[in-house]
Amino acid sequence: MPERPNERWSLDFVSNAFTDGRRFRVLAIVDDFSRECLALVADTSLSGLRVTRELTAVMARRGRPRTIVSDNGTELTSMAVLRWYQETRIYWHYIAPGRPMQNAFVEAFNGSFRYELLSETLFSSLSEAREKITASQDDNNRNRPHSSLGNLTPQEFAMKSRLETKAA
């Protein structure tokens, strides 16, 4: 069973291209407990500083996680990220190089995200990509039940868990 809400978030990047061949990346932040996609950030460049800004924004909405899990990519081992997690005192766990299964929740999310949206859609601009990616995030969180969550959507599961925690 995954850890309780706000215990552990996983993050990773997915790359794609516009119809003209230019590349863009998407930062995915997933709550391992509820399988909610907390953020999908699309841009042509995503630095460590940008990652920390996005994490800070998610924390403002959701509260602090105990742990963040990621690979050892350059933007995730940058001085900006190292400074951020020291200042926030959030434990950052780096998976072993070449072992994506150690970050299974976000890897599974990214696989579905790539299969269901990125591989099936031609994006001509960043604004179009952001619009469709935001709609995909909303669909995942609100409309798609997960068998691992008792066939509830991630938002339903998270709400149920919060209510159970308050009642206990």
mmCIF file with all atom_site columns, C-alpha atoms in Angstrom:
data_model
loop_
_atom_site.group_PDB
_atom_site.id
_atom_site.type_symbol
_atom_site.label_atom_id
_atom_site.label_alt_id
_atom_site.label_comp_id
_atom_site.label_asym_id
_atom_site.label_entity_id
_atom_site.label_seq_id
_atom_site.pdbx_PDB_ins_code
_atom_site.Cartn_x
_atom_site.Cartn_y
_atom_site.Cartn_z
_atom_site.occupancy
_atom_site.B_iso_or_equiv
_atom_site.pdbx_formal_charge
_atom_site.auth_seq_id
_atom_site.auth_comp_id
_atom_site.auth_asym_id
_atom_site.auth_atom_id
_atom_site.pdbx_PDB_model_num
ATOM 1   C CA . MET A 1 1   ? 0.000   0.000  0.000   1.00 0.00 ? 1   MET A CA 1
ATOM 2   C CA . PRO A 1 2   ? 1.387   3.433  -0.838  1.00 0.00 ? 2   PRO A CA 1
ATOM 3   C CA . GLU A 1 3   ? 2.160   5.920  1.880   1.00 0.00 ? 3   GLU A CA 1
ATOM 4   C CA . ARG A 1 4   ? -0.495  8.256  3.276   1.00 0.00 ? 4   ARG A CA 1
ATOM 5   C CA . PRO A 1 5   ? -1.521  11.496 1.498   1.00 0.00 ? 5   PRO A CA 1
ATOM 6   C CA . ASN A 1 6   ? 1.215   14.102 1.120   1.00 0.00 ? 6   ASN A CA 1
ATOM 7   C CA . GLU A 1 7   ? 3.823   11.561 2.166   1.00 0.00 ? 7   GLU A CA 1
ATOM 8   C CA . ARG A 1 8   ? 5.498   10.988 -1.186  1.00 0.00 ? 8   ARG A CA 1
ATOM 9   C CA . TRP A 1 9   ? 5.413   12.704 -4.551  1.00 0.00 ? 9   TRP A CA 1
ATOM 10  C CA . SER A 1 10  ? 7.190   11.376 -7.613  1.00 0.00 ? 10  SER A CA 1
ATOM 11  C CA . LEU A 1 11  ? 8.354   13.472 -10.514 1.00 0.00 ? 11  LEU A CA 1
ATOM 12  C CA . ASP A 1 12  ? 9.810   12.886 -13.935 1.00 0.00 ? 12  ASP A CA 1
ATOM 13  C CA . PHE A 1 13  ? 10.033  14.417 -17.393 1.00 0.00 ? 13  PHE A CA 1
ATOM 14  C CA . VAL A 1 14  ? 8.471   13.348 -20.689 1.00 0.00 ? 14  VAL A CA 1
ATOM 15  C CA . SER A 1 15  ? 9.743   14.714 -24.009 1.00 0.00 ? 15  SER A CA 1
ATOM 16  C CA . ASN A 1 16  ? 7.800   15.338 -27.182 1.00 0.00 ? 16  ASN A CA 1
ATOM 17  C CA . ALA A 1 17  ? 7.973   17.453 -30.335 1.00 0.00 ? 17  ALA A CA 1
ATOM 18  C CA . PHE A 1 18  ? 5.862   20.015 -32.121 1.00 0.00 ? 18  PHE A CA 1
ATOM 19  C CA . THR A 1 19  ? 4.840   19.438 -35.734 1.00 0.00 ? 19  THR A CA 1
ATOM 20  C CA . ASP A 1 20  ? 7.778   21.600 -36.868 1.00 0.00 ? 20  ASP A CA 1
ATOM 21  C CA . GLY A 1 21  ? 10.274  19.352 -35.059 1.00 0.00 ? 21  GLY A CA 1
ATOM 22  C CA . ARG A 1 22  ? 11.056  21.635 -32.112 1.00 0.00 ? 22  ARG A CA 1
ATOM 23  C CA . ARG A 1 23  ? 11.178  19.752 -28.817 1.00 0.00 ? 23  ARG A CA 1
ATOM 24  C CA . PHE A 1 24  ? 9.328   20.395 -25.583 1.00 0.00 ? 24  PHE A CA 1
ATOM 25  C CA . ARG A 1 25  ? 9.261   18.664 -22.225 1.00 0.00 ? 25  ARG A CA 1
ATOM 26  C CA . VAL A 1 26  ? 6.598   18.014 -19.633 1.00 0.00 ? 26  VAL A CA 1
ATOM 27  C CA . LEU A 1 27  ? 7.313   17.844 -15.908 1.00 0.00 ? 27  LEU A CA 1
ATOM 28  C CA . ALA A 1 28  ? 4.909   15.405 -14.240 1.00 0.00 ? 28  ALA A CA 1
ATOM 29  C CA . ILE A 1 29  ? 4.360   15.493 -10.468 1.00 0.00 ? 29  ILE A CA 1
ATOM 30  C CA . VAL A 1 30  ? 2.298   12.593 -9.098  1.00 0.00 ? 30  VAL A CA 1
ATOM 31  C CA . ASP A 1 31  ? 1.039   11.867 -5.566  1.00 0.00 ? 31  ASP A CA 1
ATOM 32  C CA . ASP A 1 32  ? 2.000   8.228  -5.016  1.00 0.00 ? 32  ASP A CA 1
ATOM 33  C CA . PHE A 1 33  ? -0.861  7.612  -2.574  1.00 0.00 ? 33  PHE A CA 1
ATOM 34  C CA . SER A 1 34  ? -3.821  8.933  -4.534  1.00 0.00 ? 34  SER A CA 1
ATOM 35  C CA . ARG A 1 35  ? -2.301  8.645  -8.036  1.00 0.00 ? 35  ARG A CA 1
ATOM 36  C CA . GLU A 1 36  ? -3.388  12.245 -8.581  1.00 0.00 ? 36  GLU A CA 1
ATOM 37  C CA . CYS A 1 37  ? -1.399  14.146 -11.122 1.00 0.00 ? 37  CYS A CA 1
ATOM 38  C CA . LEU A 1 38  ? -0.528  17.267 -9.137  1.00 0.00 ? 38  LEU A CA 1
ATOM 39  C CA . ALA A 1 39  ? 1.069   19.098 -12.044 1.00 0.00 ? 39  ALA A CA 1
ATOM 40  C CA . LEU A 1 40  ? 1.885   18.725 -15.709 1.00 0.00 ? 40  LEU A CA 1
ATOM 41  C CA . VAL A 1 41  ? 4.155   21.580 -16.728 1.00 0.00 ? 41  VAL A CA 1
ATOM 42  C CA . ALA A 1 42  ? 4.936   21.870 -20.434 1.00 0.00 ? 42  ALA A CA 1
ATOM 43  C CA . ASP A 1 43  ? 7.700   24.125 -21.745 1.00 0.00 ? 43  ASP A CA 1
ATOM 44  C CA . THR A 1 44  ? 10.607  24.196 -24.160 1.00 0.00 ? 44  THR A CA 1
ATOM 45  C CA . SER A 1 45  ? 13.026  24.433 -21.235 1.00 0.00 ? 45  SER A CA 1
ATOM 46  C CA . LEU A 1 46  ? 12.540  23.281 -17.652 1.00 0.00 ? 46  LEU A CA 1
ATOM 47  C CA . SER A 1 47  ? 15.440  24.214 -15.396 1.00 0.00 ? 47  SER A CA 1
ATOM 48  C CA . GLY A 1 48  ? 15.986  23.203 -11.787 1.00 0.00 ? 48  GLY A CA 1
ATOM 49  C CA . LEU A 1 49  ? 14.803  26.655 -10.729 1.00 0.00 ? 49  LEU A CA 1
ATOM 50  C CA . ARG A 1 50  ? 11.570  26.144 -12.673 1.00 0.00 ? 50  ARG A CA 1
ATOM 51  C CA . VAL A 1 51  ? 11.100  22.733 -11.040 1.00 0.00 ? 51  VAL A CA 1
ATOM 52  C CA . THR A 1 52  ? 11.391  24.313 -7.574  1.00 0.00 ? 52  THR A CA 1
ATOM 53  C CA . ARG A 1 53  ? 8.897   27.056 -8.473  1.00 0.00 ? 53  ARG A CA 1
ATOM 54  C CA . GLU A 1 54  ? 6.404   24.447 -9.642  1.00 0.00 ? 54  GLU A CA 1
ATOM 55  C CA . LEU A 1 55  ? 6.906   22.328 -6.513  1.00 0.00 ? 55  LEU A CA 1
ATOM 56  C CA . THR A 1 56  ? 6.403   25.398 -4.323  1.00 0.00 ? 56  THR A CA 1
ATOM 57  C CA . ALA A 1 57  ? 3.165   26.183 -6.172  1.00 0.00 ? 57  ALA A CA 1
ATOM 58  C CA . VAL A 1 58  ? 1.888   22.619 -5.721  1.00 0.00 ? 58  VAL A CA 1
ATOM 59  C CA . MET A 1 59  ? 2.790   22.732 -2.013  1.00 0.00 ? 59  MET A CA 1
ATOM 60  C CA . ALA A 1 60  ? 0.804   25.959 -1.629  1.00 0.00 ? 60  ALA A CA 1
ATOM 61  C CA . ARG A 1 61  ? -2.278  24.064 -2.845  1.00 0.00 ? 61  ARG A CA 1
ATOM 62  C CA . ARG A 1 62  ? -1.650  20.627 -1.329  1.00 0.00 ? 62  ARG A CA 1
ATOM 63  C CA . GLY A 1 63  ? 0.638   20.957 1.653   1.00 0.00 ? 63  GLY A CA 1
ATOM 64  C CA . ARG A 1 64  ? 4.130   19.573 2.072   1.00 0.00 ? 64  ARG A CA 1
ATOM 65  C CA . PRO A 1 65  ? 5.158   16.069 1.084   1.00 0.00 ? 65  PRO A CA 1
ATOM 66  C CA . ARG A 1 66  ? 7.522   14.175 3.337   1.00 0.00 ? 66  ARG A CA 1
ATOM 67  C CA . THR A 1 67  ? 9.513   12.810 0.374   1.00 0.00 ? 67  THR A CA 1
ATOM 68  C CA . ILE A 1 68  ? 10.045  13.613 -3.283  1.00 0.00 ? 68  ILE A CA 1
ATOM 69  C CA . VAL A 1 69  ? 11.340  10.872 -5.565  1.00 0.00 ? 69  VAL A CA 1
ATOM 70  C CA . SER A 1 70  ? 13.067  11.497 -8.890  1.00 0.00 ? 70  SER A CA 1
ATOM 71  C CA . ASP A 1 71  ? 15.848  10.343 -11.137 1.00 0.00 ? 71  ASP A CA 1
ATOM 72  C CA . ASN A 1 72  ? 19.273  11.981 -11.250 1.00 0.00 ? 72  ASN A CA 1
ATOM 73  C CA . GLY A 1 73  ? 18.681  14.252 -14.253 1.00 0.00 ? 73  GLY A CA 1
ATOM 74  C CA . THR A 1 74  ? 20.755  17.423 -14.416 1.00 0.00 ? 74  THR A CA 1
ATOM 75  C CA . GLU A 1 75  ? 17.844  19.743 -13.661 1.00 0.00 ? 75  GLU A CA 1
ATOM 76  C CA . LEU A 1 76  ? 16.905  17.614 -10.649 1.00 0.00 ? 76  LEU A CA 1
ATOM 77  C CA . THR A 1 77  ? 20.422  17.644 -9.205  1.00 0.00 ? 77  THR A CA 1
ATOM 78  C CA . SER A 1 78  ? 21.009  21.337 -9.883  1.00 0.00 ? 78  SER A CA 1
ATOM 79  C CA . MET A 1 79  ? 22.064  23.821 -7.224  1.00 0.00 ? 79  MET A CA 1
ATOM 80  C CA . ALA A 1 80  ? 18.550  25.328 -7.314  1.00 0.00 ? 80  ALA A CA 1
ATOM 81  C CA . VAL A 1 81  ? 16.972  21.980 -6.386  1.00 0.00 ? 81  VAL A CA 1
ATOM 82  C CA . LEU A 1 82  ? 19.610  21.149 -3.774  1.00 0.00 ? 82  LEU A CA 1
ATOM 83  C CA . ARG A 1 83  ? 19.123  24.564 -2.133  1.00 0.00 ? 83  ARG A CA 1
ATOM 84  C CA . TRP A 1 84  ? 15.316  24.243 -2.289  1.00 0.00 ? 84  TRP A CA 1
ATOM 85  C CA . TYR A 1 85  ? 15.132  20.883 -0.559  1.00 0.00 ? 85  TYR A CA 1
ATOM 86  C CA . GLN A 1 86  ? 17.605  21.966 2.099   1.00 0.00 ? 86  GLN A CA 1
ATOM 87  C CA . GLU A 1 87  ? 15.536  25.093 2.778   1.00 0.00 ? 87  GLU A CA 1
ATOM 88  C CA . THR A 1 88  ? 12.216  23.249 2.796   1.00 0.00 ? 88  THR A CA 1
ATOM 89  C CA . ARG A 1 89  ? 13.617  20.244 4.709   1.00 0.00 ? 89  ARG A CA 1
ATOM 90  C CA . ILE A 1 90  ? 11.782  17.877 2.403   1.00 0.00 ? 90  ILE A CA 1
ATOM 91  C CA . TYR A 1 91  ? 13.637  14.627 1.880   1.00 0.00 ? 91  TYR A CA 1
ATOM 92  C CA . TRP A 1 92  ? 14.559  14.115 -1.790  1.00 0.00 ? 92  TRP A CA 1
ATOM 93  C CA . HIS A 1 93  ? 15.218  10.523 -2.790  1.00 0.00 ? 93  HIS A CA 1
ATOM 94  C CA . TYR A 1 94  ? 17.121  9.932  -6.017  1.00 0.00 ? 94  TYR A CA 1
ATOM 95  C CA . ILE A 1 95  ? 16.505  6.561  -7.620  1.00 0.00 ? 95  ILE A CA 1
ATOM 96  C CA . ALA A 1 96  ? 19.449  4.452  -8.742  1.00 0.00 ? 96  ALA A CA 1
ATOM 97  C CA . PRO A 1 97  ? 20.657  5.328  -12.247 1.00 0.00 ? 97  PRO A CA 1
ATOM 98  C CA . GLY A 1 98  ? 18.976  3.192  -14.891 1.00 0.00 ? 98  GLY A CA 1
ATOM 99  C CA . ARG A 1 99  ? 16.302  1.933  -12.479 1.00 0.00 ? 99  ARG A CA 1
ATOM 100 C CA . PRO A 1 100 ? 13.039  3.660  -13.466 1.00 0.00 ? 100 PRO A CA 1
ATOM 101 C CA . MET A 1 101 ? 11.043  0.937  -11.710 1.00 0.00 ? 101 MET A CA 1
ATOM 102 C CA . GLN A 1 102 ? 12.150  2.574  -8.448  1.00 0.00 ? 102 GLN A CA 1
ATOM 103 C CA . ASN A 1 103 ? 9.878   5.470  -9.441  1.00 0.00 ? 103 ASN A CA 1
ATOM 104 C CA . ALA A 1 104 ? 7.036   3.249  -10.587 1.00 0.00 ? 104 ALA A CA 1
ATOM 105 C CA . PHE A 1 105 ? 4.020   5.494  -9.991  1.00 0.00 ? 105 PHE A CA 1
ATOM 106 C CA . VAL A 1 106 ? 5.225   8.380  -12.141 1.00 0.00 ? 106 VAL A CA 1
ATOM 107 C CA . GLU A 1 107 ? 6.646   5.980  -14.745 1.00 0.00 ? 107 GLU A CA 1
ATOM 108 C CA . ALA A 1 108 ? 3.240   4.290  -15.045 1.00 0.00 ? 108 ALA A CA 1
ATOM 109 C CA . PHE A 1 109 ? 1.551   7.677  -15.275 1.00 0.00 ? 109 PHE A CA 1
ATOM 110 C CA . ASN A 1 110 ? 4.013   8.837  -17.952 1.00 0.00 ? 110 ASN A CA 1
ATOM 111 C CA . GLY A 1 111 ? 3.443   5.670  -19.975 1.00 0.00 ? 111 GLY A CA 1
ATOM 112 C CA . SER A 1 112 ? -0.311  6.224  -20.034 1.00 0.00 ? 112 SER A CA 1
ATOM 113 C CA . PHE A 1 113 ? 0.130   9.947  -20.656 1.00 0.00 ? 113 PHE A CA 1
ATOM 114 C CA . ARG A 1 114 ? 2.416   9.270  -23.628 1.00 0.00 ? 114 ARG A CA 1
ATOM 115 C CA . TYR A 1 115 ? 0.195   6.517  -25.050 1.00 0.00 ? 115 TYR A CA 1
ATOM 116 C CA . GLU A 1 116 ? -3.132  8.310  -24.600 1.00 0.00 ? 116 GLU A CA 1
ATOM 117 C CA . LEU A 1 117 ? -2.144  11.885 -25.456 1.00 0.00 ? 117 LEU A CA 1
ATOM 118 C CA . LEU A 1 118 ? 1.375   12.617 -26.602 1.00 0.00 ? 118 LEU A CA 1
ATOM 119 C CA . SER A 1 119 ? 1.670   9.826  -29.172 1.00 0.00 ? 119 SER A CA 1
ATOM 120 C CA . GLU A 1 120 ? -1.839  10.456 -30.489 1.00 0.00 ? 120 GLU A CA 1
ATOM 121 C CA . THR A 1 121 ? -1.786  14.242 -30.794 1.00 0.00 ? 121 THR A CA 1
ATOM 122 C CA . LEU A 1 122 ? 0.051   16.621 -33.093 1.00 0.00 ? 122 LEU A CA 1
ATOM 123 C CA . PHE A 1 123 ? 0.949   19.842 -31.316 1.00 0.00 ? 123 PHE A CA 1
ATOM 124 C CA . SER A 1 124 ? 1.706   22.908 -33.401 1.00 0.00 ? 124 SER A CA 1
ATOM 125 C CA . SER A 1 125 ? 2.395   25.320 -30.526 1.00 0.00 ? 125 SER A CA 1
ATOM 126 C CA . LEU A 1 126 ? 3.227   25.423 -26.845 1.00 0.00 ? 126 LEU A CA 1
ATOM 127 C CA . SER A 1 127 ? -0.111  27.035 -26.010 1.00 0.00 ? 127 SER A CA 1
ATOM 128 C CA . GLU A 1 128 ? -1.976  24.228 -27.791 1.00 0.00 ? 128 GLU A CA 1
ATOM 129 C CA . ALA A 1 129 ? 0.134   21.592 -26.008 1.00 0.00 ? 129 ALA A CA 1
ATOM 130 C CA . ARG A 1 130 ? -0.501  23.211 -22.626 1.00 0.00 ? 130 ARG A CA 1
ATOM 131 C CA . GLU A 1 131 ? -4.247  23.372 -23.246 1.00 0.00 ? 131 GLU A CA 1
ATOM 132 C CA . LYS A 1 132 ? -4.509  19.699 -24.210 1.00 0.00 ? 132 LYS A CA 1
ATOM 133 C CA . ILE A 1 133 ? -2.150  18.572 -21.458 1.00 0.00 ? 133 ILE A CA 1
ATOM 134 C CA . THR A 1 134 ? -4.187  20.446 -18.843 1.00 0.00 ? 134 THR A CA 1
ATOM 135 C CA . ALA A 1 135 ? -7.367  18.797 -20.131 1.00 0.00 ? 135 ALA A CA 1
ATOM 136 C CA . SER A 1 136 ? -5.639  15.401 -19.942 1.00 0.00 ? 136 SER A CA 1
ATOM 137 C CA . GLN A 1 137 ? -4.563  16.056 -16.334 1.00 0.00 ? 137 GLN A CA 1
ATOM 138 C CA . ASP A 1 138 ? -8.111  17.020 -15.382 1.00 0.00 ? 138 ASP A CA 1
ATOM 139 C CA . ASP A 1 139 ? -9.498  13.918 -17.115 1.00 0.00 ? 139 ASP A CA 1
ATOM 140 C CA . ASN A 1 140 ? -7.023  11.656 -15.301 1.00 0.00 ? 140 ASN A CA 1
ATOM 141 C CA . ASN A 1 141 ? -7.813  13.112 -11.889 1.00 0.00 ? 141 ASN A CA 1
ATOM 142 C CA . ARG A 1 142 ? -11.588 13.502 -12.175 1.00 0.00 ? 142 ARG A CA 1
ATOM 143 C CA . ASN A 1 143 ? -12.905 10.967 -14.683 1.00 0.00 ? 143 ASN A CA 1
ATOM 144 C CA . ARG A 1 144 ? -10.663 7.904  -14.836 1.00 0.00 ? 144 ARG A CA 1
ATOM 145 C CA . PRO A 1 145 ? -11.106 5.260  -12.177 1.00 0.00 ? 145 PRO A CA 1
ATOM 146 C CA . HIS A 1 146 ? -8.024  3.250  -11.187 1.00 0.00 ? 146 HIS A CA 1
ATOM 147 C CA . SER A 1 147 ? -8.321  -0.400 -10.237 1.00 0.00 ? 147 SER A CA 1
ATOM 148 C CA . SER A 1 148 ? -5.538  0.126  -7.672  1.00 0.00 ? 148 SER A CA 1
ATOM 149 C CA . LEU A 1 149 ? -7.790  2.694  -5.953  1.00 0.00 ? 149 LEU A CA 1
ATOM 150 C CA . GLY A 1 150 ? -10.847 0.437  -5.709  1.00 0.00 ? 150 GLY A CA 1
ATOM 151 C CA . ASN A 1 151 ? -12.118 1.765  -9.049  1.00 0.00 ? 151 ASN A CA 1
ATOM 152 C CA . LEU A 1 152 ? -12.318 5.317  -7.740  1.00 0.00 ? 152 LEU A CA 1
ATOM 153 C CA . THR A 1 153 ? -10.865 8.287  -9.553  1.00 0.00 ? 153 THR A CA 1
ATOM 154 C CA . PRO A 1 154 ? -7.759  9.810  -7.959  1.00 0.00 ? 154 PRO A CA 1
ATOM 155 C CA . GLN A 1 155 ? -9.766  12.794 -6.703  1.00 0.00 ? 155 GLN A CA 1
ATOM 156 C CA . GLU A 1 156 ? -12.508 10.567 -5.261  1.00 0.00 ? 156 GLU A CA 1
ATOM 157 C CA . PHE A 1 157 ? -9.892  8.414  -3.549  1.00 0.00 ? 157 PHE A CA 1
ATOM 158 C CA . ALA A 1 158 ? -8.069  11.434 -2.114  1.00 0.00 ? 158 ALA A CA 1
ATOM 159 C CA . MET A 1 159 ? -11.341 12.930 -0.816  1.00 0.00 ? 159 MET A CA 1
ATOM 160 C CA . LYS A 1 160 ? -12.384 9.627  0.748   1.00 0.00 ? 160 LYS A CA 1
ATOM 161 C CA . SER A 1 161 ? -8.987  9.300  2.421   1.00 0.00 ? 161 SER A CA 1
ATOM 162 C CA . ARG A 1 162 ? -9.140  12.843 3.808   1.00 0.00 ? 162 ARG A CA 1
ATOM 163 C CA . LEU A 1 163 ? -12.618 12.201 5.227   1.00 0.00 ? 163 LEU A CA 1
ATOM 164 C CA . GLU A 1 164 ? -11.492 8.915  6.791   1.00 0.00 ? 164 GLU A CA 1
ATOM 165 C CA . THR A 1 165 ? -8.462  10.628 8.323   1.00 0.00 ? 165 THR A CA 1
ATOM 166 C CA . LYS A 1 166 ? -10.638 13.379 9.830   1.00 0.00 ? 166 LYS A CA 1
ATOM 167 C CA . ALA A 1 167 ? -13.092 10.827 11.210  1.00 0.00 ? 167 ALA A CA 1
ATOM 168 C CA . ALA A 1 168 ? -10.357 8.771  12.879  1.00 0.00 ? 168 ALA A CA 1
#
